Short mmCIF file of C-alpha atoms in Angstrom, two decimals:
data_model
loop_
_atom_site.label_atom_id
_atom_site.label_comp_id
_atom_site.label_asym_id
_atom_site.label_seq_id
_atom_site.Cartn_x
_atom_site.Cartn_y
_atom_site.Cartn_z
CA MET T 1 -119.84 -141.33 -10.38
CA SER T 2 -117.94 -138.19 -10.05
CA SER T 3 -120.96 -135.95 -11.12
CA LEU T 4 -123.17 -137.79 -8.34
CA PHE T 5 -120.72 -137.89 -5.35
CA SER T 6 -120.87 -135.06 -2.68
CA TRP T 7 -117.82 -134.62 -0.68
CA ARG T 8 -120.41 -132.88 1.82
CA ARG T 9 -122.36 -136.06 2.37
CA ALA T 10 -119.02 -138.33 2.38
CA ALA T 11 -117.91 -136.00 5.34
CA THR T 12 -121.17 -136.31 7.21
CA VAL T 13 -120.99 -140.05 6.96
CA LEU T 14 -116.93 -139.82 7.74
CA ARG T 15 -118.27 -137.83 10.92
CA LYS T 16 -120.78 -140.26 11.98
CA GLU T 17 -118.41 -143.12 11.69
CA CYS T 18 -115.53 -141.16 13.77
CA LEU T 19 -118.18 -140.64 16.30
CA ASP T 20 -119.01 -144.39 16.63
CA ALA T 21 -115.45 -145.09 16.63
CA PHE T 22 -114.35 -142.82 19.06
CA ARG T 23 -117.38 -143.06 21.73
CA ASP T 24 -116.47 -146.39 22.76
CA ARG T 25 -113.55 -145.50 24.86
CA ARG T 26 -112.74 -148.92 26.02
CA THR T 27 -112.34 -150.46 22.52
CA LEU T 28 -110.54 -147.16 21.37
CA LEU T 29 -108.11 -147.75 24.16
CA MET T 30 -107.62 -151.37 23.08
CA LEU T 31 -106.78 -149.91 19.83
CA LEU T 32 -104.49 -147.21 20.74
CA LEU T 33 -102.67 -148.55 23.83
CA PRO T 34 -100.74 -151.71 22.60
CA PRO T 35 -98.98 -149.89 19.97
CA LEU T 36 -97.32 -147.57 22.41
CA LEU T 37 -96.67 -150.49 24.87
CA VAL T 38 -96.61 -153.90 23.23
CA GLY T 39 -94.11 -152.93 20.39
CA PRO T 40 -91.49 -151.26 22.70
CA LEU T 41 -91.86 -154.11 25.34
CA PHE T 42 -91.17 -156.61 22.59
CA LEU T 43 -88.04 -154.58 21.48
CA MET T 44 -86.65 -154.56 25.02
CA LEU T 45 -87.40 -157.99 25.49
CA ILE T 46 -85.14 -158.94 22.25
CA PHE T 47 -82.37 -156.37 23.54
CA ASN T 48 -82.21 -158.16 26.83
CA LEU T 49 -82.05 -161.59 25.25
CA ILE T 50 -78.97 -160.32 23.05
CA ALA T 51 -77.59 -158.67 25.79
CA THR T 52 -77.99 -161.90 28.20
CA GLN T 53 -76.64 -164.20 25.36
CA SER T 54 -73.53 -161.85 25.30
CA GLU T 55 -72.77 -161.68 28.75
CA ARG T 56 -73.06 -165.85 29.03
CA ALA T 57 -70.56 -165.69 26.17
CA GLN T 58 -68.21 -163.48 27.80
CA THR T 59 -68.29 -165.51 31.06
CA LEU T 60 -68.12 -169.01 29.57
CA THR T 61 -68.53 -171.74 31.79
CA LEU T 62 -67.44 -175.33 30.32
CA ALA T 63 -68.17 -178.56 32.18
CA VAL T 64 -65.04 -180.98 31.48
CA GLN T 65 -64.59 -184.82 31.94
CA GLY T 66 -60.88 -186.11 31.79
CA SER T 67 -59.07 -182.62 32.21
CA ALA T 68 -56.06 -184.44 33.67
CA HIS T 69 -55.76 -186.15 30.05
CA ALA T 70 -55.45 -182.97 28.16
CA PRO T 71 -53.23 -180.45 30.60
CA ALA T 72 -52.24 -178.21 27.51
CA LEU T 73 -56.03 -178.04 26.44
CA ILE T 74 -56.97 -177.09 29.87
CA ALA T 75 -54.42 -174.41 29.85
CA PHE T 76 -55.28 -172.84 26.69
CA LEU T 77 -58.98 -172.75 27.81
CA GLU T 78 -58.07 -171.10 30.97
CA ARG T 79 -55.79 -168.57 29.26
CA GLN T 80 -58.89 -167.56 27.38
CA GLN T 81 -60.90 -167.16 30.55
CA VAL T 82 -63.00 -170.09 30.47
CA THR T 83 -64.38 -171.28 33.65
CA LEU T 84 -63.80 -174.91 33.89
CA LYS T 85 -65.82 -177.42 36.30
CA PRO T 86 -66.15 -180.96 36.72
CA LEU T 87 -68.67 -182.86 34.46
CA SER T 88 -71.00 -185.24 36.51
CA ASP T 89 -72.29 -188.70 35.43
CA ASP T 90 -75.67 -187.65 34.58
CA TYR T 91 -74.51 -185.06 32.05
CA GLU T 92 -76.88 -185.97 29.54
CA ASN T 93 -79.96 -185.64 31.40
CA GLN T 94 -78.66 -182.31 32.77
CA ILE T 95 -77.88 -181.23 29.26
CA ARG T 96 -81.47 -182.23 28.05
CA ARG T 97 -83.13 -180.18 31.02
CA GLY T 98 -81.01 -177.00 30.18
CA HIS T 99 -78.82 -177.17 33.29
CA ILE T 100 -75.84 -177.41 31.26
CA ASP T 101 -75.15 -175.75 27.98
CA ILE T 102 -72.31 -178.02 26.55
CA ALA T 103 -69.92 -180.93 27.95
CA LEU T 104 -66.51 -181.44 26.94
CA ILE T 105 -65.24 -185.16 27.37
CA ILE T 106 -61.58 -185.78 27.10
CA PRO T 107 -60.94 -189.68 26.35
CA GLU T 108 -58.18 -191.69 28.14
CA ASP T 109 -56.31 -192.51 24.88
CA PHE T 110 -55.97 -188.87 24.46
CA PRO T 111 -52.08 -188.86 25.44
CA ASP T 112 -51.28 -191.45 23.57
CA ASP T 113 -52.54 -190.21 20.55
CA VAL T 114 -50.62 -186.81 21.15
CA ALA T 115 -47.66 -188.81 22.15
CA ALA T 116 -47.92 -190.86 18.60
CA GLY T 117 -48.27 -187.64 16.71
CA ARG T 118 -51.66 -188.65 15.79
CA ALA T 119 -54.92 -186.54 15.63
CA ALA T 120 -56.43 -186.56 19.20
CA SER T 121 -60.07 -186.50 19.52
CA VAL T 122 -62.45 -184.89 22.40
CA GLN T 123 -66.08 -185.22 22.42
CA LEU T 124 -68.61 -182.13 22.61
CA VAL T 125 -72.12 -183.15 24.08
CA TYR T 126 -74.96 -180.35 23.55
CA ASP T 127 -78.28 -179.79 22.73
CA ARG T 128 -78.39 -177.67 19.66
CA SER T 129 -82.07 -177.37 19.70
CA ARG T 130 -81.75 -174.75 22.64
CA ASP T 131 -81.47 -171.23 21.41
CA ARG T 132 -79.98 -170.07 24.45
CA SER T 133 -77.27 -172.42 24.02
CA GLN T 134 -76.29 -171.57 20.29
CA VAL T 135 -73.73 -168.83 21.27
CA ILE T 136 -71.93 -170.95 23.88
CA ILE T 137 -71.74 -174.06 21.55
CA ALA T 138 -70.36 -171.79 18.78
CA GLN T 139 -67.91 -170.31 21.25
CA VAL T 140 -66.50 -173.57 22.46
CA GLU T 141 -66.26 -174.91 19.03
CA HIS T 142 -64.26 -171.82 17.81
CA LEU T 143 -61.82 -171.97 21.11
CA LEU T 144 -61.34 -175.73 20.05
CA ALA T 145 -60.35 -175.06 16.51
CA ALA T 146 -57.93 -172.25 17.82
CA HIS T 147 -56.35 -174.71 20.01
CA GLY T 148 -56.09 -177.25 17.15
CA ARG T 149 -54.46 -174.61 14.80
CA GLU T 150 -51.95 -173.51 17.26
CA TRP T 151 -51.05 -177.07 18.08
CA GLY T 152 -50.78 -177.86 14.45
CA ARG T 153 -48.21 -175.05 14.21
CA MET T 154 -46.35 -176.32 17.09
CA ARG T 155 -45.81 -179.82 15.30
CA LEU T 156 -44.88 -178.34 12.00
CA LEU T 157 -42.22 -176.03 13.92
CA LEU T 158 -40.59 -178.89 15.72
CA ARG T 159 -40.32 -180.67 12.33
CA GLY T 160 -38.55 -177.63 10.75
CA ILE T 161 -41.56 -176.94 8.34
CA ALA T 162 -42.86 -173.40 8.21
CA PRO T 163 -46.63 -173.05 9.50
CA GLU T 164 -47.39 -171.19 6.32
CA VAL T 165 -46.72 -174.38 4.25
CA ALA T 166 -50.15 -175.54 5.83
CA ALA T 167 -51.93 -172.42 5.27
CA PRO T 168 -51.09 -171.41 1.77
CA LEU T 169 -54.08 -169.22 1.43
CA LYS T 170 -54.58 -165.78 3.23
CA ILE T 171 -57.90 -164.14 3.82
CA GLN T 172 -58.53 -160.65 4.19
CA ALA T 173 -62.00 -159.50 4.85
CA THR T 174 -63.29 -156.37 3.93
CA ASN T 175 -66.81 -155.41 5.48
CA LEU T 176 -68.81 -152.81 3.66
CA ALA T 177 -71.75 -152.61 6.06
CA THR T 178 -72.01 -149.54 7.88
CA PRO T 179 -72.60 -149.45 11.44
CA GLN T 180 -76.39 -148.94 10.73
CA GLN T 181 -76.64 -151.45 8.47
CA SER T 182 -75.07 -154.11 10.88
CA GLY T 183 -77.81 -152.98 13.42
CA ALA T 184 -80.56 -153.07 10.84
CA LEU T 185 -80.36 -156.62 10.75
CA LEU T 186 -81.96 -156.99 14.20
CA LEU T 187 -84.44 -153.77 13.53
CA SER T 188 -86.01 -155.66 10.56
CA LEU T 189 -88.28 -157.12 13.37
CA VAL T 190 -89.36 -153.51 13.98
CA ALA T 191 -90.34 -153.10 10.10
CA PHE T 192 -92.43 -156.41 10.47
CA TYR T 193 -94.23 -154.97 13.39
CA ALA T 194 -94.86 -151.65 11.96
CA LEU T 195 -96.21 -153.22 8.64
CA PHE T 196 -98.40 -155.72 11.00
CA ALA T 197 -99.70 -152.63 12.83
CA THR T 198 -101.36 -151.36 9.37
CA LEU T 199 -102.83 -155.01 8.82
CA THR T 200 -104.73 -154.66 12.35
CA GLY T 201 -104.91 -151.10 13.39
CA GLY T 202 -108.12 -150.04 11.43
CA MET T 203 -109.63 -153.79 11.29
CA ALA T 204 -111.96 -153.37 13.93
CA VAL T 205 -113.38 -149.91 12.93
CA ALA T 206 -113.78 -151.16 9.26
CA LEU T 207 -115.52 -154.56 10.21
CA ASP T 208 -117.90 -152.60 12.37
CA ALA T 209 -118.63 -150.28 9.80
CA GLY T 210 -119.84 -153.17 7.61
CA ALA T 211 -120.74 -156.28 9.26
CA GLY T 212 -121.53 -154.55 12.43
CA GLU T 213 -123.87 -152.14 10.82
CA ARG T 214 -125.71 -155.30 8.98
CA GLU T 215 -125.71 -157.34 12.46
CA ARG T 216 -127.09 -154.47 14.07
CA GLN T 217 -129.66 -153.64 11.38
CA SER T 218 -128.49 -150.28 10.87
CA LEU T 219 -127.27 -150.53 7.59
CA GLN T 220 -130.48 -150.32 5.59
CA PRO T 221 -131.38 -147.24 6.90
CA LEU T 222 -128.52 -145.79 5.77
CA LEU T 223 -128.87 -146.93 2.39
CA ILE T 224 -132.10 -145.09 2.20
CA THR T 225 -130.84 -141.79 3.15
CA PRO T 226 -129.54 -139.51 0.19
CA ALA T 227 -126.08 -140.32 0.48
CA GLN T 228 -124.98 -142.54 -2.70
CA PRO T 229 -123.48 -145.80 -2.17
CA PHE T 230 -119.90 -144.63 -3.00
CA GLU T 231 -120.36 -141.55 -0.49
CA LEU T 232 -121.05 -144.17 2.10
CA VAL T 233 -118.23 -146.52 1.16
CA THR T 234 -115.80 -143.42 1.23
CA GLY T 235 -117.02 -141.98 4.48
CA LYS T 236 -116.71 -145.59 6.16
CA TRP T 237 -113.37 -146.18 4.59
CA ALA T 238 -112.16 -142.76 5.50
CA ALA T 239 -113.06 -143.20 9.37
CA ALA T 240 -111.30 -146.55 9.32
CA ALA T 241 -108.07 -145.43 7.59
CA ILE T 242 -107.76 -142.61 10.11
CA VAL T 243 -107.89 -145.02 12.90
CA ASN T 244 -105.41 -147.18 11.11
CA THR T 245 -102.93 -144.37 10.36
CA LEU T 246 -103.23 -142.88 14.06
CA VAL T 247 -102.53 -146.75 15.11
CA VAL T 248 -99.21 -146.63 12.84
CA ALA T 249 -98.22 -143.33 13.93
CA LEU T 250 -98.40 -144.54 17.68
CA THR T 251 -96.27 -147.51 16.88
CA LEU T 252 -93.41 -145.74 15.10
CA ALA T 253 -93.50 -143.35 18.23
CA GLY T 254 -93.25 -146.01 20.61
CA PHE T 255 -90.37 -147.49 18.81
CA TYR T 256 -88.69 -143.93 18.49
CA LEU T 257 -89.06 -143.16 22.11
CA THR T 258 -87.78 -146.78 23.27
CA LEU T 259 -84.49 -146.73 20.97
CA ARG T 260 -84.12 -143.04 21.90
CA PHE T 261 -84.51 -142.72 25.43
CA ALA T 262 -85.13 -146.41 27.04
CA PRO T 263 -82.22 -147.50 29.48
CA LEU T 264 -81.56 -150.54 26.95
CA PRO T 265 -78.69 -152.77 27.58
CA ALA T 266 -75.70 -152.40 25.30
CA VAL T 267 -75.60 -154.91 22.53
CA GLY T 268 -72.36 -153.97 20.88
CA MET T 269 -74.34 -152.52 17.58
CA PRO T 270 -75.92 -149.28 16.91
CA PHE T 271 -79.35 -149.10 16.20
CA LEU T 272 -80.43 -145.67 14.42
CA PHE T 273 -84.10 -145.22 14.62
CA GLY T 274 -84.45 -141.40 14.44
CA LEU T 275 -86.83 -138.98 13.02
CA ALA T 276 -85.37 -139.46 9.56
CA GLU T 277 -86.14 -143.27 9.80
CA VAL T 278 -89.56 -142.67 11.20
CA GLY T 279 -90.35 -140.11 8.28
CA ARG T 280 -89.06 -142.93 5.80
CA PHE T 281 -91.31 -145.30 7.73
CA SER T 282 -94.23 -143.16 7.43
CA ILE T 283 -93.69 -142.48 3.70
CA ALA T 284 -93.29 -146.45 2.87
CA LEU T 285 -96.76 -147.26 5.15
CA LEU T 286 -99.02 -144.56 4.20
CA PRO T 287 -100.19 -146.64 1.07
CA ILE T 288 -100.91 -150.04 2.84
CA ALA T 289 -102.29 -148.24 5.63
CA LEU T 290 -104.98 -146.80 3.30
CA LEU T 291 -105.36 -149.89 1.27
CA LEU T 292 -106.13 -152.39 4.10
CA PRO T 293 -109.13 -150.48 5.77
CA ALA T 294 -110.72 -150.86 2.23
CA LEU T 295 -110.02 -154.48 2.30
CA HIS T 296 -111.27 -154.99 5.75
CA PHE T 297 -114.36 -152.86 4.82
CA PHE T 298 -115.01 -155.05 1.52
CA VAL T 299 -114.67 -158.24 3.81
CA GLY T 300 -117.11 -156.89 6.21
CA ILE T 301 -119.97 -155.93 3.97
CA ARG T 302 -119.73 -159.40 2.61
CA GLY T 303 -120.04 -161.08 5.87
CA ARG T 304 -123.76 -161.60 7.41
CA SER T 305 -122.21 -160.97 10.77
CA VAL T 306 -119.05 -159.71 12.63
CA ARG T 307 -118.03 -163.11 13.55
CA GLU T 308 -118.06 -164.51 9.97
CA ALA T 309 -116.49 -161.21 8.82
CA GLN T 310 -113.58 -161.81 11.27
CA ALA T 311 -113.32 -165.29 10.08
CA SER T 312 -112.66 -164.23 6.56
CA THR T 313 -110.42 -161.17 7.51
CA SER T 314 -107.96 -164.00 9.49
CA VAL T 315 -107.35 -165.72 6.20
CA LEU T 316 -106.56 -162.24 4.75
CA LEU T 317 -104.34 -161.42 7.51
CA LEU T 318 -102.40 -164.79 7.27
CA LEU T 319 -101.72 -164.16 3.43
CA PHE T 320 -100.65 -160.58 4.13
CA ALA T 321 -98.43 -161.60 7.16
CA LEU T 322 -96.52 -164.37 5.21
CA LEU T 323 -95.44 -162.21 2.68
CA PRO T 324 -92.49 -160.52 4.75
CA ILE T 325 -91.96 -163.93 6.77
CA ALA T 326 -91.20 -165.68 3.48
CA GLN T 327 -88.99 -162.59 2.59
CA MET T 328 -86.89 -162.92 5.77
CA LEU T 329 -86.64 -166.71 5.42
CA LEU T 330 -85.64 -166.73 1.82
CA GLN T 331 -82.57 -164.61 2.31
CA GLN T 332 -82.45 -163.95 -1.58
CA ARG T 333 -82.02 -160.53 -3.23
CA GLU T 334 -85.57 -159.25 -4.15
CA PRO T 335 -86.41 -159.10 -7.63
CA ASP T 336 -87.13 -155.40 -9.12
CA TRP T 337 -90.65 -156.30 -9.70
CA ILE T 338 -91.46 -156.87 -5.84
CA ALA T 339 -91.71 -153.17 -5.53
CA ALA T 340 -95.20 -153.44 -7.28
CA VAL T 341 -96.47 -156.16 -4.67
CA PRO T 342 -98.19 -154.66 -1.92
CA VAL T 343 -96.88 -155.52 1.59
CA ALA T 344 -93.96 -157.33 0.09
CA GLY T 345 -92.36 -154.22 -1.64
CA HIS T 346 -93.29 -152.05 1.38
CA TYR T 347 -91.31 -154.34 3.62
CA THR T 348 -88.43 -153.83 1.17
CA LEU T 349 -88.62 -150.11 1.73
CA LEU T 350 -88.90 -150.56 5.24
CA THR T 351 -85.59 -152.52 5.66
CA HIS T 352 -83.97 -150.03 3.08
CA ALA T 353 -84.82 -147.35 5.33
CA LEU T 354 -83.53 -149.15 8.43
CA ARG T 355 -80.18 -149.72 6.62
CA GLY T 356 -79.89 -145.87 5.69
CA ASP T 357 -80.16 -146.55 2.14
CA ALA T 358 -81.47 -144.18 -0.20
CA LEU T 359 -85.35 -144.77 -1.22
CA SER T 360 -85.64 -145.59 -5.06
CA ASN T 361 -87.97 -143.12 -6.63
CA THR T 362 -89.29 -145.83 -8.95
CA ASP T 363 -89.83 -148.08 -6.01
CA ILE T 364 -91.82 -145.45 -4.17
CA VAL T 365 -93.98 -144.57 -7.06
CA TRP T 366 -94.70 -148.32 -7.35
CA ALA T 367 -95.46 -148.54 -3.85
CA TYR T 368 -98.05 -145.78 -4.17
CA LEU T 369 -99.48 -146.39 -7.43
CA VAL T 370 -100.44 -150.18 -6.81
CA PRO T 371 -102.17 -149.84 -3.66
CA LEU T 372 -104.05 -146.65 -4.80
CA ALA T 373 -105.22 -148.38 -7.67
CA LEU T 374 -106.38 -151.65 -5.70
CA LEU T 375 -107.62 -149.06 -3.21
CA LEU T 376 -110.11 -147.34 -5.80
CA LEU T 377 -111.11 -151.03 -7.12
CA VAL T 378 -112.15 -152.03 -3.78
CA LEU T 379 -114.26 -148.98 -2.97
CA ILE T 380 -116.19 -149.07 -6.14
CA ALA T 381 -116.87 -152.87 -5.50
CA ALA T 382 -117.81 -152.13 -2.32
CA ALA T 383 -120.11 -149.39 -3.32
CA GLN T 384 -121.56 -151.70 -6.14
CA ARG T 385 -122.24 -154.25 -3.33
CA LEU T 386 -124.22 -151.64 -1.28
CA ASN T 387 -125.85 -150.51 -4.45
CA ARG T 388 -127.37 -153.90 -5.13
CA GLU T 389 -128.34 -154.15 -1.51
CA ALA T 390 -130.28 -150.85 -1.75
CA ARG T 391 -132.10 -152.00 -4.44
CA LEU T 392 -133.53 -154.95 -2.90
#
């Protein structure tokens, strides 16, 4: 095939496809504008959500019923800068509707248990299914546990027992995570979004070059030109790959500009996404950005219409999108062989880049070797299909 391949004819096809892709300015605008706006907007919403949760945790308001039964507990909460308010009778409905995050109910027998030296009980009422209430619930539970420990120490001291007897184990924790690694947990969403951009960036161009040409009945005239099927496939794939790479570059630029210059609220963690991280992301995303337009094109030429090709591509997108989601949900150390799995291995490289870890040369080799080998196989398969159609 290499002896029959002409780079000049492939470049002619590439120029034709690029003209078709960039001539429709409305479609091009819809391809290039979202990477600069949607990703940064999504990131800013996440930062505002975290900042809001942190602010609500700092200004904790707790609805209490029966505060007169536990003056010591109420005094402890007030010393912790907790704003207390009375609890209404329909508190369950208010919690279900989201008007109250959590309620503290102190029963009437609380003073009797305290006087008898028994364990006194309180009741917390909340709706843990609400994400916005998670931080408040955890903070209230932490405060009540701290008061319980302080209360237990005082009981032991009154009985002449050292408090250390009830706590024989001291835990000294050492956090080895750097500030960048701590912030990388949130920025893993950036890695997923950047990876998803490689899945969708060149899809429209690739499907139009295959199924669109067939639907417009302009594919058959191309097959009777002097260009060989592999030259046609190479030119069409290269055009889609250029658009896909441009979309990925704009996505990374949008994240870089947002984290660098946008007035994001302070969330207490540093988020490093400088030029070094942009370069590492580019290295990790390049092979998959080249492979996926070829897959989209192959799916497109197998479809009889753009609608059929889009339906087939949606299944492909779902399968590829589930891989990084599964990695995030499993919360397990990835095996070494995952570096050879397209999309999954590239997502692992992106997370390493965000954490500031050195990218393994072996992982990079696998991240390029497997997608490029698959790219060649997909292009050959697409050329063979066009060759069969040319003979009909």
